[in-house]
Amino acid sequence: MPVNLAPPNPDQLLPVKGVRLGIAEAGIKKADRKDLLVMQLGEKARVAGVFTLNRFCAAPVVLCQSHLAVGKGIRALVVNTGNANAGTGEEGLNRARRTCAEVAKLLGCAQEQVLPFSTGVILEPLPVEKIVAGLPAAVADLKESNWFDAAQAIMTTDIVSKAVSKQIRLGDAMVTITGIAKGSGMIHPNMATMLGYVATDAALSQPLLEALVRHAADRSFNCITVDGDTSTNDSFMLIATGETGMAEITDAASSHYAALRDAVTEVSQALAQAIVRDGEGATKFMTIAVEGGASEAECRQVAYAIAHSPLVKTAFFASDPNLGRILAAIGYAGIADLDVDRLKLYLGDVLVAENGGRAASYQEQDGQRVMKESEITVRVLLGRGSAAATVWTCDFSYDYVKINAEYRS
Amino acid sequence: MPVNLAPPNPDQLLPVKGVRLGIAEAGIKKADRKDLLVMQLGEKARVAGVFTLNRFCAAPVVLCQSHLAVGKGIRALVVNTGNANAGTGEEGLNRARRTCAEVAKLLGCAQEQVLPFSTGVILEPLPVEKIVAGLPAAVADLKESNWFDAAQAIMTTDIVSKAVSKQIRLGDAMVTITGIAKGSGMIHPNMATMLGYVATDAALSQPLLEALVRHAADRSFNCITVDGDTSTNDSFMLIATGETGMAEITDAASSHYAALRDAVTEVSQALAQAIVRDGEGATKFMTIAVEGGASEAECRQVAYAIAHSPLVKTAFFASDPNLGRILAAIGYAGIADLDVDRLKLYLGDVLVAENGGRAASYQEQDGQRVMKESEITVRVLLGRGSAAATVWTCDFSYDYVKINAEYRS
């Protein structure tokens, strides 16, 4: 079961002026479930995104990047679950194009103004006819208040849907930020997570929007891992509809930009952490905070070594303070000149290791107490400098194996 | 249960002249089990080793390297299971030194002529008094015919002990090579595996012995992974006792060296593969062969990305040809300019993917047939050059989680 993660409250999800969402049941993989989402954007909307670095990236990821590069302005996004349209070659690109063309026809825009997204099984042909047949119902359903249903329509192995809203005041304007995401397995985003969409009605120049989507991704979706597998379909999109009537933000040094940046980052972090809380088979939510590094890169390296270690993750599942496994992971993280005698390891508030070995004050019962909690912070002080990085992850349980052994059945 | 791995046949394990082995039950972690091994070497014996690159390497690893550097000649090795003496700081070094000193006293050599090895739980103090108390019994037990018991004495979570013998003729001399190894989890050796010892009665110069141990390690223990966790204690030792009466091999270009090199490598590979076959929770043995790379390094990168992917490993456990997961792993392996359209993926003899997608000839039932086997080869042709690399691994089952969740209980 997800770790301290409640389904979103529909009443607390705020519409974003300039974004209308429509959902349909297209029967892509299974009957009677929402599996198709269309998002229609207003005329003033700007879009920026970050995508997976997986070389086997999916056809829709290729098309998204090419449609964004065309620069005609994006008028719609279309998302299907049940099939990733990845590892599908030239025919996969054709089917993604066909999907965009159908959406464009229904909404009256150009095919290059539509961004396609897919999630689900890899290496199977996209059932594009089912998608095309489902699109009119999704378009007929378009409305601003559909965020809750939209979050459900993009789920795969997710147990709980993920959606977050936030409002901030920028001068006279009240700005809304609402986002949805999906993801549960194959989670080790490298640029973005499986699928994440955050929209705001703020007005923002395209360069600032591009900067902001990277800023937010680097502090949210790029800081999580469930199983260390980087998906073929990771996409994180930031939409600014510019419908508040406020003056466009064009200065990265302005207080408006800083406030918006922090709010978007906060929403993105909440969505990213929700993905970890709903990680496949997760029973614990772990924050791996590495400090005192010579660079942020080496801190991330250490944090991910811990977060990816199956031995560390199974020990957390068992609530067993077998903490030598964390030291082993730090040791093989790839810092060639790491001086283990300068390192300190904390589990929650308990000092576990220093001077190259177990802390004199450490007692098994203290470690045991922290390990029983459902939210645990592992803190590593490297003693090499002042850089830091944080990664969020979950434990590794029988259910992870079960979910992934039975995924296609 | 181990995959196609029978316990060694005691009658087929050949003594190596110049190596005597003694075993004792020291009660280090549990009572009534063999957990202490002493190996005594003849006067002419030479030793070379490779060790873990984990920065949190164990006290005995530090001491081994320092004793080998002293260069007085190694007369004995002492191995305990039940405790890794890793993450134990200065006191860990003291206890490892104390163990060597006691062995030296019993055998009449210098402390620096003894190499210590430990395997078991990390971050707990080595119960050195139990080891010291057990040593006289191990020394009293020293004999050349003890390889079978020695293999048992170094086991931790291993289900089956690992030992292999081989004989080759070099000119007039019949040369014997016998090796033992242990390892089951925390297996992603980087220089060597948990513990491996291969001895031969051949005579070999020290430089050639050093070259040979690296040659063999790079083709055996450095090509396996169970869970991607590099241990703190990995050590692989090659012993040449020089007791056959043959002339010492000093020329790397000689036919004797080539024959010995290939035989030692073969024994090392059999031991390394035995570790994977007995990998924690393993139900399948997988060979990941990557060919057509621009360099061996990138082939290894791709092979390890596949071999480490929890999603790939759980699909193999389920015998589910969910082969898109392999493409995803290839895609995130880190080859930035990989052209997925040139890549071919085979499962056993079945062509699964080419031209960036599923092969036209591929049928699910063919993939299903191969997946049901207990030994499976995944072959990736990168289409970038002529380099190749092979990695051996196992699947990821409920039992892996169970074994590692309950490891200390």
PDB file of N, CA, C and O in Angstrom, chain A residues 193-258:
ATOM      1  N   THR A 193      10.064  12.287 -15.022  1.00  0.00           N
ATOM      2  CA  THR A 193       9.517  10.994 -14.657  1.00  0.00           C
ATOM      3  C   THR A 193       8.582  10.483 -15.723  1.00  0.00           C
ATOM      4  O   THR A 193       8.374  11.112 -16.748  1.00  0.00           O
ATOM      5  N   MET A 194       8.034   9.344 -15.466  1.00  0.00           N
ATOM      6  CA  MET A 194       7.135   8.696 -16.402  1.00  0.00           C
ATOM      7  C   MET A 194       6.260   9.740 -17.094  1.00  0.00           C
ATOM      8  O   MET A 194       6.529  10.103 -18.212  1.00  0.00           O
ATOM      9  N   LEU A 195       5.290  10.255 -16.420  1.00  0.00           N
ATOM     10  CA  LEU A 195       4.479  11.327 -16.995  1.00  0.00           C
ATOM     11  C   LEU A 195       4.121  12.317 -15.893  1.00  0.00           C
ATOM     12  O   LEU A 195       3.591  11.916 -14.862  1.00  0.00           O
ATOM     13  N   GLY A 196       4.410  13.571 -16.122  1.00  0.00           N
ATOM     14  CA  GLY A 196       4.027  14.611 -15.181  1.00  0.00           C
ATOM     15  C   GLY A 196       3.601  15.842 -15.958  1.00  0.00           C
ATOM     16  O   GLY A 196       4.236  16.208 -16.955  1.00  0.00           O
ATOM     17  N   TYR A 197       2.510  16.453 -15.544  1.00  0.00           N
ATOM     18  CA  TYR A 197       2.001  17.654 -16.215  1.00  0.00           C
ATOM     19  C   TYR A 197       1.679  18.678 -15.147  1.00  0.00           C
ATOM     20  O   TYR A 197       0.891  18.398 -14.248  1.00  0.00           O
ATOM     21  N   VAL A 198       2.294  19.831 -15.226  1.00  0.00           N
ATOM     22  CA  VAL A 198       1.980  20.910 -14.302  1.00  0.00           C
ATOM     23  C   VAL A 198       1.571  22.114 -15.139  1.00  0.00           C
ATOM     24  O   VAL A 198       2.262  22.474 -16.094  1.00  0.00           O
ATOM     25  N   ALA A 199       0.441  22.693 -14.780  1.00  0.00           N
ATOM     26  CA  ALA A 199      -0.050  23.853 -15.528  1.00  0.00           C
ATOM     27  C   ALA A 199      -0.252  25.022 -14.593  1.00  0.00           C
ATOM     28  O   ALA A 199      -0.585  24.852 -13.424  1.00  0.00           O
ATOM     29  N   THR A 200      -0.004  26.211 -15.095  1.00  0.00           N
ATOM     30  CA  THR A 200      -0.298  27.428 -14.341  1.00  0.00           C
ATOM     31  C   THR A 200      -0.933  28.427 -15.294  1.00  0.00           C
ATOM     32  O   THR A 200      -0.683  28.387 -16.506  1.00  0.00           O
ATOM     33  N   ASP A 201      -1.722  29.308 -14.721  1.00  0.00           N
ATOM     34  CA  ASP A 201      -2.313  30.359 -15.546  1.00  0.00           C
ATOM     35  C   ASP A 201      -1.445  31.612 -15.555  1.00  0.00           C
ATOM     36  O   ASP A 201      -1.827  32.629 -16.116  1.00  0.00           O
ATOM     37  N   ALA A 202      -0.288  31.522 -14.930  1.00  0.00           N
ATOM     38  CA  ALA A 202       0.635  32.658 -14.968  1.00  0.00           C
ATOM     39  C   ALA A 202       1.120  32.883 -16.394  1.00  0.00           C
ATOM     40  O   ALA A 202       1.057  31.983 -17.227  1.00  0.00           O
ATOM     41  N   ALA A 203       1.616  34.094 -16.654  1.00  0.00           N
ATOM     42  CA  ALA A 203       2.192  34.417 -17.967  1.00  0.00           C
ATOM     43  C   ALA A 203       3.700  34.435 -17.820  1.00  0.00           C
ATOM     44  O   ALA A 203       4.235  35.090 -16.933  1.00  0.00           O
ATOM     45  N   LEU A 204       4.375  33.712 -18.697  1.00  0.00           N
ATOM     46  CA  LEU A 204       5.815  33.520 -18.539  1.00  0.00           C
ATOM     47  C   LEU A 204       6.417  33.463 -19.933  1.00  0.00           C
ATOM     48  O   LEU A 204       5.869  32.819 -20.826  1.00  0.00           O
ATOM     49  N   SER A 205       7.547  34.124 -20.121  1.00  0.00           N
ATOM     50  CA  SER A 205       8.198  34.049 -21.438  1.00  0.00           C
ATOM     51  C   SER A 205       8.703  32.638 -21.687  1.00  0.00           C
ATOM     52  O   SER A 205       8.953  31.883 -20.747  1.00  0.00           O
ATOM     53  N   GLN A 206       8.858  32.288 -22.957  1.00  0.00           N
ATOM     54  CA  GLN A 206       9.288  30.933 -23.297  1.00  0.00           C
ATOM     55  C   GLN A 206      10.664  30.590 -22.689  1.00  0.00           C
ATOM     56  O   GLN A 206      10.818  29.512 -22.109  1.00  0.00           O
ATOM     57  N   PRO A 207      11.656  31.489 -22.756  1.00  0.00           N
ATOM     58  CA  PRO A 207      12.951  31.138 -22.138  1.00  0.00           C
ATOM     59  C   PRO A 207      12.818  30.863 -20.641  1.00  0.00           C
ATOM     60  O   PRO A 207      13.436  29.934 -20.119  1.00  0.00           O
ATOM     61  N   LEU A 208      12.035  31.660 -19.959  1.00  0.00           N
ATOM     62  CA  LEU A 208      11.876  31.432 -18.520  1.00  0.00           C
ATOM     63  C   LEU A 208      11.113  30.131 -18.260  1.00  0.00           C
ATOM     64  O   LEU A 208      11.402  29.414 -17.302  1.00  0.00           O
ATOM     65  N   LEU A 209      10.153  29.823 -19.103  1.00  0.00           N
ATOM     66  CA  LEU A 209       9.401  28.572 -18.945  1.00  0.00           C
ATOM     67  C   LEU A 209      10.340  27.370 -19.103  1.00  0.00           C
ATOM     68  O   LEU A 209      10.287  26.403 -18.332  1.00  0.00           O
ATOM     69  N   GLU A 210      11.223  27.460 -20.090  1.00  0.00           N
ATOM     70  CA  GLU A 210      12.202  26.378 -20.308  1.00  0.00           C
ATOM     71  C   GLU A 210      13.126  26.250 -19.101  1.00  0.00           C
ATOM     72  O   GLU A 210      13.449  25.138 -18.658  1.00  0.00           O
ATOM     73  N   ALA A 211      13.551  27.384 -18.578  1.00  0.00           N
ATOM     74  CA  ALA A 211      14.433  27.343 -17.407  1.00  0.00           C
ATOM     75  C   ALA A 211      13.692  26.748 -16.213  1.00  0.00           C
ATOM     76  O   ALA A 211      14.240  25.947 -15.450  1.00  0.00           O
ATOM     77  N   LEU A 212      12.429  27.134 -16.080  1.00  0.00           N
ATOM     78  CA  LEU A 212      11.666  26.703 -14.918  1.00  0.00           C
ATOM     79  C   LEU A 212      11.384  25.204 -14.941  1.00  0.00           C
ATOM     80  O   LEU A 212      11.435  24.534 -13.906  1.00  0.00           O
ATOM     81  N   VAL A 213      11.098  24.662 -16.108  1.00  0.00           N
ATOM     82  CA  VAL A 213      10.783  23.233 -16.153  1.00  0.00           C
ATOM     83  C   VAL A 213      12.020  22.417 -15.752  1.00  0.00           C
ATOM     84  O   VAL A 213      11.932  21.413 -15.054  1.00  0.00           O
ATOM     85  N   ARG A 214      13.210  22.889 -16.129  1.00  0.00           N
ATOM     86  CA  ARG A 214      14.438  22.193 -15.721  1.00  0.00           C
ATOM     87  C   ARG A 214      14.715  22.364 -14.232  1.00  0.00           C
ATOM     88  O   ARG A 214      15.098  21.427 -13.546  1.00  0.00           O
ATOM     89  N   HIS A 215      14.511  23.586 -13.769  1.00  0.00           N
ATOM     90  CA  HIS A 215      14.711  23.857 -12.343  1.00  0.00           C
ATOM     91  C   HIS A 215      13.827  22.938 -11.503  1.00  0.00           C
ATOM     92  O   HIS A 215      14.284  22.290 -10.563  1.00  0.00           O
ATOM     93  N   ALA A 216      12.555  22.873 -11.874  1.00  0.00           N
ATOM     94  CA  ALA A 216      11.613  22.060 -11.088  1.00  0.00           C
ATOM     95  C   ALA A 216      11.936  20.569 -11.228  1.00  0.00           C
ATOM     96  O   ALA A 216      11.921  19.823 -10.239  1.00  0.00           O
ATOM     97  N   ALA A 217      12.241  20.114 -12.445  1.00  0.00           N
ATOM     98  CA  ALA A 217      12.537  18.693 -12.651  1.00  0.00           C
ATOM     99  C   ALA A 217      13.759  18.273 -11.850  1.00  0.00           C
ATOM    100  O   ALA A 217      13.777  17.203 -11.229  1.00  0.00           O
ATOM    101  N   ASP A 218      14.787  19.134 -11.831  1.00  0.00           N
ATOM    102  CA  ASP A 218      16.017  18.779 -11.123  1.00  0.00           C
ATOM    103  C   ASP A 218      15.826  18.684  -9.619  1.00  0.00           C
ATOM    104  O   ASP A 218      16.654  18.100  -8.922  1.00  0.00           O
ATOM    105  N   ARG A 219      14.772  19.280  -9.117  1.00  0.00           N
ATOM    106  CA  ARG A 219      14.527  19.243  -7.672  1.00  0.00           C
ATOM    107  C   ARG A 219      13.344  18.345  -7.315  1.00  0.00           C
ATOM    108  O   ARG A 219      12.897  18.319  -6.184  1.00  0.00           O
ATOM    109  N   SER A 220      12.825  17.628  -8.292  1.00  0.00           N
ATOM    110  CA  SER A 220      11.635  16.811  -8.005  1.00  0.00           C
ATOM    111  C   SER A 220      11.754  15.464  -8.716  1.00  0.00           C
ATOM    112  O   SER A 220      12.288  14.513  -8.143  1.00  0.00           O
ATOM    113  N   PHE A 221      11.331  15.397  -9.972  1.00  0.00           N
ATOM    114  CA  PHE A 221      11.312  14.103 -10.670  1.00  0.00           C
ATOM    115  C   PHE A 221      12.712  13.542 -10.877  1.00  0.00           C
ATOM    116  O   PHE A 221      12.882  12.330 -10.978  1.00  0.00           O
ATOM    117  N   ASN A 222      13.709  14.405 -10.934  1.00  0.00           N
ATOM    118  CA  ASN A 222      15.078  13.904 -11.090  1.00  0.00           C
ATOM    119  C   ASN A 222      15.725  13.531  -9.762  1.00  0.00           C
ATOM    120  O   ASN A 222      16.920  13.241  -9.715  1.00  0.00           O
ATOM    121  N   CYS A 223      14.955  13.524  -8.684  1.00  0.00           N
ATOM    122  CA  CYS A 223      15.493  13.163  -7.362  1.00  0.00           C
ATOM    123  C   CYS A 223      14.791  11.943  -6.799  1.00  0.00           C
ATOM    124  O   CYS A 223      14.807  11.730  -5.583  1.00  0.00           O
ATOM    125  N   ILE A 224      14.145  11.159  -7.638  1.00  0.00           N
ATOM    126  CA  ILE A 224      13.440   9.999  -7.100  1.00  0.00           C
ATOM    127  C   ILE A 224      13.892   8.741  -7.827  1.00  0.00           C
ATOM    128  O   ILE A 224      14.363   8.791  -8.959  1.00  0.00           O
ATOM    129  N   THR A 225      13.744   7.630  -7.150  1.00  0.00           N
ATOM    130  CA  THR A 225      13.986   6.348  -7.791  1.00  0.00           C
ATOM    131  C   THR A 225      13.160   5.295  -7.072  1.00  0.00           C
ATOM    132  O   THR A 225      13.024   5.335  -5.852  1.00  0.00           O
ATOM    133  N   VAL A 226      12.580   4.409  -7.820  1.00  0.00           N
ATOM    134  CA  VAL A 226      11.932   3.246  -7.225  1.00  0.00           C
ATOM    135  C   VAL A 226      12.819   2.028  -7.452  1.00  0.00           C
ATOM    136  O   VAL A 226      13.193   1.320  -6.525  1.00  0.00           O
ATOM    137  N   ASP A 227      13.205   1.807  -8.708  1.00  0.00           N
ATOM    138  CA  ASP A 227      13.950   0.590  -9.022  1.00  0.00           C
ATOM    139  C   ASP A 227      15.177   0.844  -9.882  1.00  0.00           C
ATOM    140  O   ASP A 227      15.830  -0.112 -10.319  1.00  0.00           O
ATOM    141  N   GLY A 228      15.500   2.102 -10.128  1.00  0.00           N
ATOM    142  CA  GLY A 228      16.706   2.387 -10.898  1.00  0.00           C
ATOM    143  C   GLY A 228      16.542   2.177 -12.398  1.00  0.00           C
ATOM    144  O   GLY A 228      17.495   2.310 -13.143  1.00  0.00           O
ATOM    145  N   ASP A 229      15.344   1.832 -12.836  1.00  0.00           N
ATOM    146  CA  ASP A 229      15.117   1.657 -14.268  1.00  0.00           C
ATOM    147  C   ASP A 229      14.583   2.944 -14.872  1.00  0.00           C
ATOM    148  O   ASP A 229      13.490   3.395 -14.519  1.00  0.00           O
ATOM    149  N   THR A 230      15.346   3.534 -15.795  1.00  0.00           N
ATOM    150  CA  THR A 230      14.900   4.756 -16.458  1.00  0.00           C
ATOM    151  C   THR A 230      13.959   4.391 -17.597  1.00  0.00           C
ATOM    152  O   THR A 230      14.333   3.673 -18.513  1.00  0.00           O
ATOM    153  N   SER A 231      12.767   4.911 -17.539  1.00  0.00           N
ATOM    154  CA  SER A 231      11.737   4.563 -18.514  1.00  0.00           C
ATOM    155  C   SER A 231      12.047   5.103 -19.905  1.00  0.00           C
ATOM    156  O   SER A 231      12.801   6.057 -20.075  1.00  0.00           O
ATOM    157  N   THR A 232      11.432   4.485 -20.884  1.00  0.00           N
ATOM    158  CA  THR A 232      11.533   4.943 -22.272  1.00  0.00           C
ATOM    159  C   THR A 232      10.608   6.113 -22.560  1.00  0.00           C
ATOM    160  O   THR A 232      10.671   6.703 -23.636  1.00  0.00           O
ATOM    161  N   ASN A 233       9.704   6.425 -21.641  1.00  0.00           N
ATOM    162  CA  ASN A 233       8.626   7.374 -21.937  1.00  0.00           C
ATOM    163  C   ASN A 233       8.578   8.596 -21.030  1.00  0.00           C
ATOM    164  O   ASN A 233       7.702   9.428 -21.183  1.00  0.00           O
ATOM    165  N   ASP A 234       9.526   8.681 -20.085  1.00  0.00           N
ATOM    166  CA  ASP A 234       9.524   9.815 -19.153  1.00  0.00           C
ATOM    167  C   ASP A 234       9.283  11.151 -19.838  1.00  0.00           C
ATOM    168  O   ASP A 234      10.027  11.527 -20.752  1.00  0.00           O
ATOM    169  N   SER A 235       8.307  11.875 -19.362  1.00  0.00           N
ATOM    170  CA  SER A 235       8.043  13.214 -19.887  1.00  0.00           C
ATOM    171  C   SER A 235       7.468  14.062 -18.769  1.00  0.00           C
ATOM    172  O   SER A 235       6.582  13.622 -18.051  1.00  0.00           O
ATOM    173  N   PHE A 236       7.975  15.258 -18.634  1.00  0.00           N
ATOM    174  CA  PHE A 236       7.443  16.195 -17.647  1.00  0.00           C
ATOM    175  C   PHE A 236       7.190  17.500 -18.379  1.00  0.00           C
ATOM    176  O   PHE A 236       8.100  18.102 -18.944  1.00  0.00           O
ATOM    177  N   MET A 237       5.943  17.926 -18.390  1.00  0.00           N
ATOM    178  CA  MET A 237       5.546  19.093 -19.168  1.00  0.00           C
ATOM    179  C   MET A 237       5.067  20.196 -18.242  1.00  0.00           C
ATOM    180  O   MET A 237       4.275  19.940 -17.332  1.00  0.00           O
ATOM    181  N   LEU A 238       5.510  21.389 -18.523  1.00  0.00           N
ATOM    182  CA  LEU A 238       5.055  22.560 -17.780  1.00  0.00           C
ATOM    183  C   LEU A 238       4.317  23.478 -18.752  1.00  0.00           C
ATOM    184  O   LEU A 238       4.827  23.801 -19.826  1.00  0.00           O
ATOM    185  N   ILE A 239       3.116  23.856 -18.359  1.00  0.00           N
ATOM    186  CA  ILE A 239       2.241  24.657 -19.220  1.00  0.00           C
ATOM    187  C   ILE A 239       1.964  25.986 -18.523  1.00  0.00           C
ATOM    188  O   ILE A 239       1.607  25.993 -17.338  1.00  0.00           O
ATOM    189  N   ALA A 240       2.142  27.089 -19.203  1.00  0.00           N
ATOM    190  CA  ALA A 240       1.757  28.395 -18.667  1.00  0.00           C
ATOM    191  C   ALA A 240       0.741  28.998 -19.632  1.00  0.00           C
ATOM    192  O   ALA A 240       1.076  29.304 -20.773  1.00  0.00           O
ATOM    193  N   THR A 241      -0.494  29.144 -19.163  1.00  0.00           N
ATOM    194  CA  THR A 241      -1.553  29.564 -20.095  1.00  0.00           C
ATOM    195  C   THR A 241      -1.645  31.075 -20.246  1.00  0.00           C
ATOM    196  O   THR A 241      -2.277  31.570 -21.179  1.00  0.00           O
ATOM    197  N   GLY A 242      -1.071  31.829 -19.281  1.00  0.00           N
ATOM    198  CA  GLY A 242      -1.098  33.293 -19.395  1.00  0.00           C
ATOM    199  C   GLY A 242      -2.489  33.886 -19.327  1.00  0.00           C
ATOM    200  O   GLY A 242      -2.742  34.959 -19.858  1.00  0.00           O
ATOM    201  N   GLU A 243      -3.409  33.203 -18.643  1.00  0.00           N
ATOM    202  CA  GLU A 243      -4.816  33.643 -18.642  1.00  0.00           C
ATOM    203  C   GLU A 243      -5.164  34.514 -17.443  1.00  0.00           C
ATOM    204  O   GLU A 243      -6.316  34.895 -17.280  1.00  0.00           O
ATOM    205  N   THR A 244      -4.210  34.778 -16.531  1.00  0.00           N
ATOM    206  CA  THR A 244      -4.556  35.576 -15.348  1.00  0.00           C
ATOM    207  C   THR A 244      -4.698  37.047 -15.641  1.00  0.00           C
ATOM    208  O   THR A 244      -5.204  37.796 -14.822  1.00  0.00           O
ATOM    209  N   GLY A 245      -4.203  37.504 -16.772  1.00  0.00           N
ATOM    210  CA  GLY A 245      -4.241  38.931 -17.067  1.00  0.00           C
ATOM    211  C   GLY A 245      -3.035  39.666 -16.515  1.00  0.00           C
ATOM    212  O   GLY A 245      -2.881  40.868 -16.704  1.00  0.00           O
ATOM    213  N   MET A 246      -2.158  38.955 -15.822  1.00  0.00           N
ATOM    214  CA  MET A 246      -0.949  39.597 -15.303  1.00  0.00           C
ATOM    215  C   MET A 246       0.025  39.874 -16.453  1.00  0.00           C
ATOM    216  O   MET A 246      -0.046  39.263 -17.511  1.00  0.00           O
ATOM    217  N   ALA A 247       0.949  40.800 -16.182  1.00  0.00           N
ATOM    218  CA  ALA A 247       2.005  41.058 -17.161  1.00  0.00           C
ATOM    219  C   ALA A 247       2.913  39.837 -17.248  1.00  0.00           C
ATOM    220  O   ALA A 247       3.168  39.173 -16.239  1.00  0.00           O
ATOM    221  N   GLU A 248       3.379  39.543 -18.437  1.00  0.00           N
ATOM    222  CA  GLU A 248       4.242  38.391 -18.625  1.00  0.00           C
ATOM    223  C   GLU A 248       5.537  38.541 -17.819  1.00  0.00           C
ATOM    224  O   GLU A 248       6.136  39.601 -17.822  1.00  0.00           O
ATOM    225  N   ILE A 249       5.932  37.475 -17.152  1.00  0.00           N
ATOM    226  CA  ILE A 249       7.212  37.496 -16.430  1.00  0.00           C
ATOM    227  C   ILE A 249       8.315  37.220 -17.436  1.00  0.00           C
ATOM    228  O   ILE A 249       8.289  36.201 -18.126  1.00  0.00           O
ATOM    229  N   THR A 250       9.287  38.107 -17.519  1.00  0.00           N
ATOM    230  CA  THR A 250      10.378  37.920 -18.487  1.00  0.00           C
ATOM    231  C   THR A 250      11.742  38.020 -17.811  1.00  0.00           C
ATOM    232  O   THR A 250      12.759  37.778 -18.446  1.00  0.00           O
ATOM    233  N   ASP A 251      11.763  38.374 -16.531  1.00  0.00           N
ATOM    234  CA  ASP A 251      13.040  38.606 -15.850  1.00  0.00           C
ATOM    235  C   ASP A 251      13.285  37.515 -14.812  1.00  0.00           C
ATOM    236  O   ASP A 251      12.561  37.379 -13.834  1.00  0.00           O
ATOM    237  N   ALA A 252      14.340  36.747 -15.032  1.00  0.00           N
ATOM    238  CA  ALA A 252      14.657  35.656 -14.125  1.00  0.00           C
ATOM    239  C   ALA A 252      15.035  36.158 -12.737  1.00  0.00           C
ATOM    240  O   ALA A 252      15.002  35.404 -11.764  1.00  0.00           O
ATOM    241  N   ALA A 253      15.401  37.443 -12.641  1.00  0.00           N
ATOM    242  CA  ALA A 253      15.810  37.984 -11.345  1.00  0.00           C
ATOM    243  C   ALA A 253      14.643  38.616 -10.582  1.00  0.00           C
ATOM    244  O   ALA A 253      14.810  39.111  -9.476  1.00  0.00           O
ATOM    245  N   SER A 254      13.449  38.583 -11.188  1.00  0.00           N
ATOM    246  CA  SER A 254      12.313  39.243 -10.544  1.00  0.00           C
ATOM    247  C   SER A 254      11.769  38.424  -9.386  1.00  0.00           C
ATOM    248  O   SER A 254      11.918  37.209  -9.337  1.00  0.00           O
ATOM    249  N   SER A 255      11.095  39.128  -8.467  1.00  0.00           N
ATOM    250  CA  SER A 255      10.510  38.423  -7.318  1.00  0.00           C
ATOM    251  C   SER A 255       9.333  37.572  -7.773  1.00  0.00           C
ATOM    252  O   SER A 255       9.066  36.518  -7.203  1.00  0.00           O
ATOM    253  N   HIS A 256       8.624  38.003  -8.823  1.00  0.00           N
ATOM    254  CA  HIS A 256       7.528  37.187  -9.338  1.00  0.00           C
ATOM    255  C   HIS A 256       8.044  35.853  -9.854  1.00  0.00           C
ATOM    256  O   HIS A 256       7.457  34.802  -9.626  1.00  0.00           O
ATOM    257  N   TYR A 257       9.152  35.905 -10.592  1.00  0.00           N
ATOM    258  CA  TYR A 257       9.692  34.645 -11.099  1.00  0.00           C
ATOM    259  C   TYR A 257      10.102  33.729  -9.952  1.00  0.00           C
ATOM    260  O   TYR A 257       9.802  32.539  -9.940  1.00  0.00           O
ATOM    261  N   ALA A 258      10.776  34.299  -8.954  1.00  0.00           N
ATOM    262  CA  ALA A 258      11.229  33.486  -7.822  1.00  0.00           C
ATOM    263  C   ALA A 258      10.042  32.826  -7.115  1.00  0.00           C
ATOM    264  O   ALA A 258      10.080  31.637  -6.772  1.00  0.00           O
TER     265      ALA A 258
END
